[in-house]
Amino acid sequence: RYVAEALYGPLEAVATALDAALEDDAFLSEFERWLDHRIGRPTPLSRMRRLSQELGGGQLWLKREDLCQGGSFTACMAIFQALLAKYMNRSVLVAESGSGDFGVALSQAGAALGLEVHVFMTREDILSEPLAVAEIKRFDAHVVSVDAPSRGRADAAAEAMRVWMSQWEQALYCSSMLAAPDPYPRMLAHAAGIIGAEARVQLHRRAARVDYI
């Protein structure tokens, strides 16, 4: 972990809780229930017939993650982390967002579970994504502006983690970046892994053979 020493304890607490949650049938069942009843999984798998023909005849399939409640695949990551916060008895979610997609998904998850949400975005991203910012605020989440020389999540993530470090016993840092420190890549892999698992089942039912998912 290439992070400040002050983050070792908070990250270790999250890792311990994650390992316990992944072994807890009640937690996993609750996650699956939210995927089904809230997010709208499984999402459809559509065969792109005309595009496949135009690109040489290979089979191209599109997993319709845009149909998730929240509008993107990040809804899976958001609800998993919100449920983990409840599992850890945390009441606040702290996160960064670039385009705003993850901020919207997390604000919805937080509102559904009664959690306070703070979404950090650079000033340029806030100005560039007014619809996402408005949607985040519609769910009573707080958008925190971060002064940064350019757009992107790096500076917003650094500020979000700095704030989390000071209140980690009440808050959980949430992320949609695989570049986040452990255990976040493992957490996100589990939460987003449902997409590939669904696709495999759907392709098998259609007797479709594909080279890549």
mmCIF file of C-alpha atoms in Angstrom:
data_model
loop_
_atom_site.group_PDB
_atom_site.id
_atom_site.type_symbol
_atom_site.label_atom_id
_atom_site.label_comp_id
_atom_site.label_asym_id
_atom_site.label_seq_id
_atom_site.Cartn_x
_atom_site.Cartn_y
_atom_site.Cartn_z
ATOM 1 C CA ARG A 1 0.000 0.000 0.000
ATOM 2 C CA TYR A 2 1.645 3.222 -1.162
ATOM 3 C CA VAL A 3 -0.410 5.467 1.097
ATOM 4 C CA ALA A 4 0.148 7.722 4.072
ATOM 5 C CA GLU A 5 0.930 5.804 7.250
ATOM 6 C CA ALA A 6 -2.136 7.331 8.893
ATOM 7 C CA LEU A 7 -4.298 5.376 6.426
ATOM 8 C CA TYR A 8 -2.914 1.968 7.382
ATOM 9 C CA GLY A 9 -5.361 1.529 10.266
ATOM 10 C CA PRO A 10 -8.486 2.668 8.379
ATOM 11 C CA LEU A 11 -7.626 0.522 5.351
ATOM 12 C CA GLU A 12 -6.944 -2.494 7.556
ATOM 13 C CA ALA A 13 -10.345 -2.037 9.198
ATOM 14 C CA VAL A 14 -12.022 -2.000 5.781
ATOM 15 C CA ALA A 15 -10.056 -5.075 4.659
ATOM 16 C CA THR A 16 -11.032 -6.999 7.790
ATOM 17 C CA ALA A 17 -14.704 -6.074 7.357
ATOM 18 C CA LEU A 18 -14.620 -6.973 3.652
ATOM 19 C CA ASP A 19 -13.152 -10.410 4.335
ATOM 20 C CA ALA A 20 -15.812 -11.046 6.975
ATOM 21 C CA ALA A 21 -18.633 -9.795 4.738
ATOM 22 C CA LEU A 22 -17.574 -12.019 1.839
ATOM 23 C CA GLU A 23 -17.862 -15.016 4.184
ATOM 24 C CA ASP A 24 -21.214 -13.880 5.570
ATOM 25 C CA ASP A 25 -24.138 -15.508 3.751
ATOM 26 C CA ALA A 26 -26.568 -12.929 5.142
ATOM 27 C CA PHE A 27 -24.516 -10.035 3.734
ATOM 28 C CA LEU A 28 -24.128 -11.685 0.320
ATOM 29 C CA SER A 29 -27.845 -12.493 0.175
ATOM 30 C CA GLU A 30 -28.652 -8.882 1.011
ATOM 31 C CA PHE A 31 -26.350 -7.690 -1.781
ATOM 32 C CA GLU A 32 -28.042 -10.027 -4.245
ATOM 33 C CA ARG A 33 -31.453 -8.823 -3.096
ATOM 34 C CA TRP A 34 -30.492 -5.212 -3.772
ATOM 35 C CA LEU A 35 -29.120 -6.146 -7.193
ATOM 36 C CA ASP A 36 -32.440 -7.771 -8.035
ATOM 37 C CA HIS A 37 -34.970 -5.411 -6.475
ATOM 38 C CA ARG A 38 -33.200 -2.059 -6.603
ATOM 39 C CA ILE A 39 -30.678 -2.034 -9.436
ATOM 40 C CA GLY A 40 -32.638 -4.245 -11.828
ATOM 41 C CA ARG A 41 -30.277 -7.128 -12.473
ATOM 42 C CA PRO A 42 -29.691 -9.095 -14.540
ATOM 43 C CA THR A 43 -29.364 -6.509 -17.286
ATOM 44 C CA PRO A 44 -30.226 -7.597 -20.843
ATOM 45 C CA LEU A 45 -27.624 -8.965 -23.231
ATOM 46 C CA SER A 46 -28.276 -7.746 -26.772
ATOM 47 C CA ARG A 47 -26.789 -9.195 -29.946
ATOM 48 C CA MET A 48 -25.601 -6.430 -32.262
ATOM 49 C CA ARG A 49 -26.450 -8.151 -35.547
ATOM 50 C CA ARG A 50 -25.994 -5.296 -38.009
ATOM 51 C CA LEU A 51 -22.849 -3.987 -36.353
ATOM 52 C CA SER A 52 -21.435 -7.514 -36.287
ATOM 53 C CA GLN A 53 -21.981 -7.805 -40.038
ATOM 54 C CA GLU A 54 -20.440 -4.416 -40.743
ATOM 55 C CA LEU A 55 -17.338 -5.340 -38.721
ATOM 56 C CA GLY A 56 -16.703 -8.620 -40.480
ATOM 57 C CA GLY A 57 -19.328 -11.053 -39.267
ATOM 58 C CA GLY A 58 -18.071 -11.822 -35.766
ATOM 59 C CA GLN A 59 -20.659 -11.973 -33.001
ATOM 60 C CA LEU A 60 -20.804 -8.787 -30.946
ATOM 61 C CA TRP A 61 -22.970 -8.695 -27.832
ATOM 62 C CA LEU A 62 -23.762 -5.645 -25.700
ATOM 63 C CA LYS A 63 -24.424 -5.890 -21.952
ATOM 64 C CA ARG A 64 -26.945 -3.156 -21.246
ATOM 65 C CA GLU A 65 -25.482 -1.672 -18.070
ATOM 66 C CA ASP A 66 -27.068 1.656 -19.005
ATOM 67 C CA LEU A 67 -30.405 0.170 -17.921
ATOM 68 C CA CYS A 68 -29.299 -0.203 -14.290
ATOM 69 C CA GLN A 69 -31.027 1.956 -11.718
ATOM 70 C CA GLY A 70 -28.553 4.812 -11.564
ATOM 71 C CA GLY A 71 -27.638 4.576 -15.235
ATOM 72 C CA SER A 72 -24.343 2.672 -15.168
ATOM 73 C CA PHE A 73 -22.468 -0.365 -13.900
ATOM 74 C CA THR A 74 -21.146 1.704 -10.988
ATOM 75 C CA ALA A 75 -24.486 1.124 -9.256
ATOM 76 C CA CYS A 76 -23.239 -2.364 -8.323
ATOM 77 C CA MET A 77 -20.111 -0.906 -6.735
ATOM 78 C CA ALA A 78 -22.076 1.803 -4.962
ATOM 79 C CA ILE A 79 -24.627 -0.481 -3.345
ATOM 80 C CA PHE A 80 -21.957 -2.982 -2.284
ATOM 81 C CA GLN A 81 -19.947 -0.286 -0.515
ATOM 82 C CA ALA A 82 -23.048 1.265 1.044
ATOM 83 C CA LEU A 83 -24.042 -2.137 2.427
ATOM 84 C CA LEU A 84 -20.501 -2.636 3.700
ATOM 85 C CA ALA A 85 -20.754 0.707 5.499
ATOM 86 C CA LYS A 86 -23.901 -0.514 7.251
ATOM 87 C CA TYR A 87 -22.122 -3.790 8.027
ATOM 88 C CA MET A 88 -19.334 -1.770 9.684
ATOM 89 C CA ASN A 89 -21.815 0.486 11.522
ATOM 90 C CA ARG A 90 -20.662 3.537 9.569
ATOM 91 C CA SER A 91 -23.123 6.353 8.921
ATOM 92 C CA VAL A 92 -21.256 8.481 6.355
ATOM 93 C CA LEU A 93 -20.020 7.708 2.835
ATOM 94 C CA VAL A 94 -17.087 9.707 1.450
ATOM 95 C CA ALA A 95 -16.204 9.350 -2.226
ATOM 96 C CA GLU A 96 -14.751 10.970 -5.309
ATOM 97 C CA SER A 97 -16.287 11.221 -8.739
ATOM 98 C CA GLY A 98 -15.077 12.482 -12.096
ATOM 99 C CA SER A 99 -17.944 12.352 -14.583
ATOM 100 C CA GLY A 100 -20.426 12.141 -11.730
ATOM 101 C CA ASP A 101 -21.745 8.650 -12.553
ATOM 102 C CA PHE A 102 -20.427 7.062 -9.379
ATOM 103 C CA GLY A 103 -21.531 10.063 -7.347
ATOM 104 C CA VAL A 104 -25.090 9.654 -8.621
ATOM 105 C CA ALA A 105 -25.110 5.918 -7.926
ATOM 106 C CA LEU A 106 -23.677 6.375 -4.437
ATOM 107 C CA SER A 107 -26.077 9.187 -3.552
ATOM 108 C CA GLN A 108 -28.985 6.926 -4.518
ATOM 109 C CA ALA A 109 -27.604 4.034 -2.472
ATOM 110 C CA GLY A 110 -26.966 6.300 0.487
ATOM 111 C CA ALA A 111 -30.479 7.732 0.361
ATOM 112 C CA ALA A 112 -31.988 4.241 0.222
ATOM 113 C CA LEU A 113 -29.973 3.081 3.244
ATOM 114 C CA GLY A 114 -30.180 6.255 5.295
ATOM 115 C CA LEU A 115 -26.504 7.190 4.983
ATOM 116 C CA GLU A 116 -24.993 10.656 4.676
ATOM 117 C CA VAL A 117 -23.051 11.045 1.423
ATOM 118 C CA HIS A 118 -20.213 13.454 0.521
ATOM 119 C CA VAL A 119 -19.011 13.402 -3.094
ATOM 120 C CA PHE A 120 -15.727 15.164 -3.873
ATOM 121 C CA MET A 121 -15.284 16.532 -7.400
ATOM 122 C CA THR A 122 -12.819 18.961 -8.924
ATOM 123 C CA ARG A 123 -14.177 22.416 -9.649
ATOM 124 C CA GLU A 124 -13.786 21.812 -13.397
ATOM 125 C CA ASP A 125 -15.708 18.524 -13.222
ATOM 126 C CA ILE A 126 -18.514 20.206 -11.285
ATOM 127 C CA LEU A 127 -18.805 22.886 -13.974
ATOM 128 C CA SER A 128 -18.586 20.309 -16.774
ATOM 129 C CA GLU A 129 -21.172 17.884 -15.346
ATOM 130 C CA PRO A 130 -24.121 20.032 -14.199
ATOM 131 C CA LEU A 131 -26.735 17.305 -14.736
ATOM 132 C CA ALA A 132 -24.832 14.760 -12.641
ATOM 133 C CA VAL A 133 -24.224 17.329 -9.900
ATOM 134 C CA ALA A 134 -27.917 18.219 -9.829
ATOM 135 C CA GLU A 135 -28.839 14.523 -9.603
ATOM 136 C CA ILE A 136 -26.427 13.959 -6.715
ATOM 137 C CA LYS A 137 -27.928 16.892 -4.822
ATOM 138 C CA ARG A 138 -31.456 15.662 -5.567
ATOM 139 C CA PHE A 139 -30.750 12.735 -3.244
ATOM 140 C CA ASP A 140 -29.599 15.089 -0.461
ATOM 141 C CA ALA A 141 -25.925 14.239 -0.955
ATOM 142 C CA HIS A 142 -23.241 16.894 -0.547
ATOM 143 C CA VAL A 143 -21.006 17.855 -3.476
ATOM 144 C CA VAL A 144 -17.632 19.098 -2.254
ATOM 145 C CA SER A 145 -15.576 21.210 -4.656
ATOM 146 C CA VAL A 146 -11.843 20.473 -4.875
ATOM 147 C CA ASP A 147 -9.415 23.023 -6.279
ATOM 148 C CA ALA A 148 -7.271 21.226 -8.844
ATOM 149 C CA PRO A 149 -5.319 22.230 -11.960
ATOM 150 C CA SER A 150 -7.298 19.882 -14.215
ATOM 151 C CA ARG A 151 -10.290 17.572 -14.424
ATOM 152 C CA GLY A 152 -10.133 13.988 -13.193
ATOM 153 C CA ARG A 153 -10.557 11.931 -10.068
ATOM 154 C CA ALA A 154 -6.985 11.863 -8.752
ATOM 155 C CA ASP A 155 -7.102 15.160 -6.851
ATOM 156 C CA ALA A 156 -10.687 14.576 -5.744
ATOM 157 C CA ALA A 157 -9.756 11.112 -4.461
ATOM 158 C CA ALA A 158 -6.779 12.475 -2.531
ATOM 159 C CA GLU A 159 -8.966 15.057 -0.796
ATOM 160 C CA ALA A 160 -11.725 12.523 -0.098
ATOM 161 C CA MET A 161 -9.229 10.154 1.526
ATOM 162 C CA ARG A 162 -7.731 12.990 3.564
ATOM 163 C CA VAL A 163 -11.152 13.824 4.971
ATOM 164 C CA TRP A 164 -11.969 10.153 5.538
ATOM 165 C CA MET A 165 -8.730 9.698 7.453
ATOM 166 C CA SER A 166 -9.941 12.177 10.070
ATOM 167 C CA GLN A 167 -13.308 10.466 10.635
ATOM 168 C CA TRP A 168 -12.826 6.849 9.578
ATOM 169 C CA GLU A 169 -14.571 5.470 12.666
ATOM 170 C CA GLN A 170 -17.834 7.072 11.507
ATOM 171 C CA ALA A 171 -17.307 7.095 7.730
ATOM 172 C CA LEU A 172 -16.392 4.727 4.919
ATOM 173 C CA TYR A 173 -14.372 5.849 1.912
ATOM 174 C CA CYS A 174 -15.994 4.575 -1.288
ATOM 175 C CA SER A 175 -14.364 4.360 -4.702
ATOM 176 C CA SER A 176 -14.978 3.194 -8.237
ATOM 177 C CA MET A 177 -11.257 3.302 -9.136
ATOM 178 C CA LEU A 178 -9.218 0.127 -9.443
ATOM 179 C CA ALA A 179 -6.206 2.344 -8.738
ATOM 180 C CA ALA A 180 -7.394 2.760 -5.137
ATOM 181 C CA PRO A 181 -5.385 1.024 -2.382
ATOM 182 C CA ASP A 182 -6.155 -2.479 -1.156
ATOM 183 C CA PRO A 183 -8.770 -3.737 -0.342
ATOM 184 C CA TYR A 184 -10.674 -1.599 -2.875
ATOM 185 C CA PRO A 185 -9.587 -3.420 -6.067
ATOM 186 C CA ARG A 186 -10.766 -6.709 -4.505
ATOM 187 C CA MET A 187 -13.991 -5.106 -3.361
ATOM 188 C CA LEU A 188 -14.748 -3.612 -6.771
ATOM 189 C CA ALA A 189 -13.851 -6.842 -8.549
ATOM 190 C CA HIS A 190 -16.409 -8.712 -6.475
ATOM 191 C CA ALA A 191 -19.100 -6.061 -6.920
ATOM 192 C CA ALA A 192 -18.602 -5.732 -10.689
ATOM 193 C CA GLY A 193 -17.972 -9.449 -11.205
ATOM 194 C CA ILE A 194 -21.714 -9.980 -11.405
ATOM 195 C CA ILE A 195 -21.640 -8.426 -14.892
ATOM 196 C CA GLY A 196 -19.393 -11.115 -16.373
ATOM 197 C CA ALA A 197 -21.153 -13.878 -14.428
ATOM 198 C CA GLU A 198 -24.509 -12.813 -15.867
ATOM 199 C CA ALA A 199 -23.081 -12.552 -19.377
ATOM 200 C CA ARG A 200 -21.694 -16.095 -19.249
ATOM 201 C CA VAL A 201 -25.072 -17.504 -18.189
ATOM 202 C CA GLN A 202 -26.937 -15.492 -20.822
ATOM 203 C CA LEU A 203 -24.534 -16.530 -23.594
ATOM 204 C CA HIS A 204 -24.772 -20.174 -22.549
ATOM 205 C CA ARG A 205 -28.558 -20.047 -22.725
ATOM 206 C CA ARG A 206 -28.296 -18.757 -26.284
ATOM 207 C CA ALA A 207 -25.721 -21.374 -27.225
ATOM 208 C CA ALA A 208 -23.358 -18.553 -28.206
ATOM 209 C CA ARG A 209 -19.592 -19.104 -28.248
ATOM 210 C CA VAL A 210 -17.485 -16.021 -27.712
ATOM 211 C CA ASP A 211 -13.758 -15.380 -27.433
ATOM 212 C CA TYR A 212 -13.868 -12.436 -25.046
ATOM 213 C CA ILE A 213 -16.230 -11.071 -22.381
#
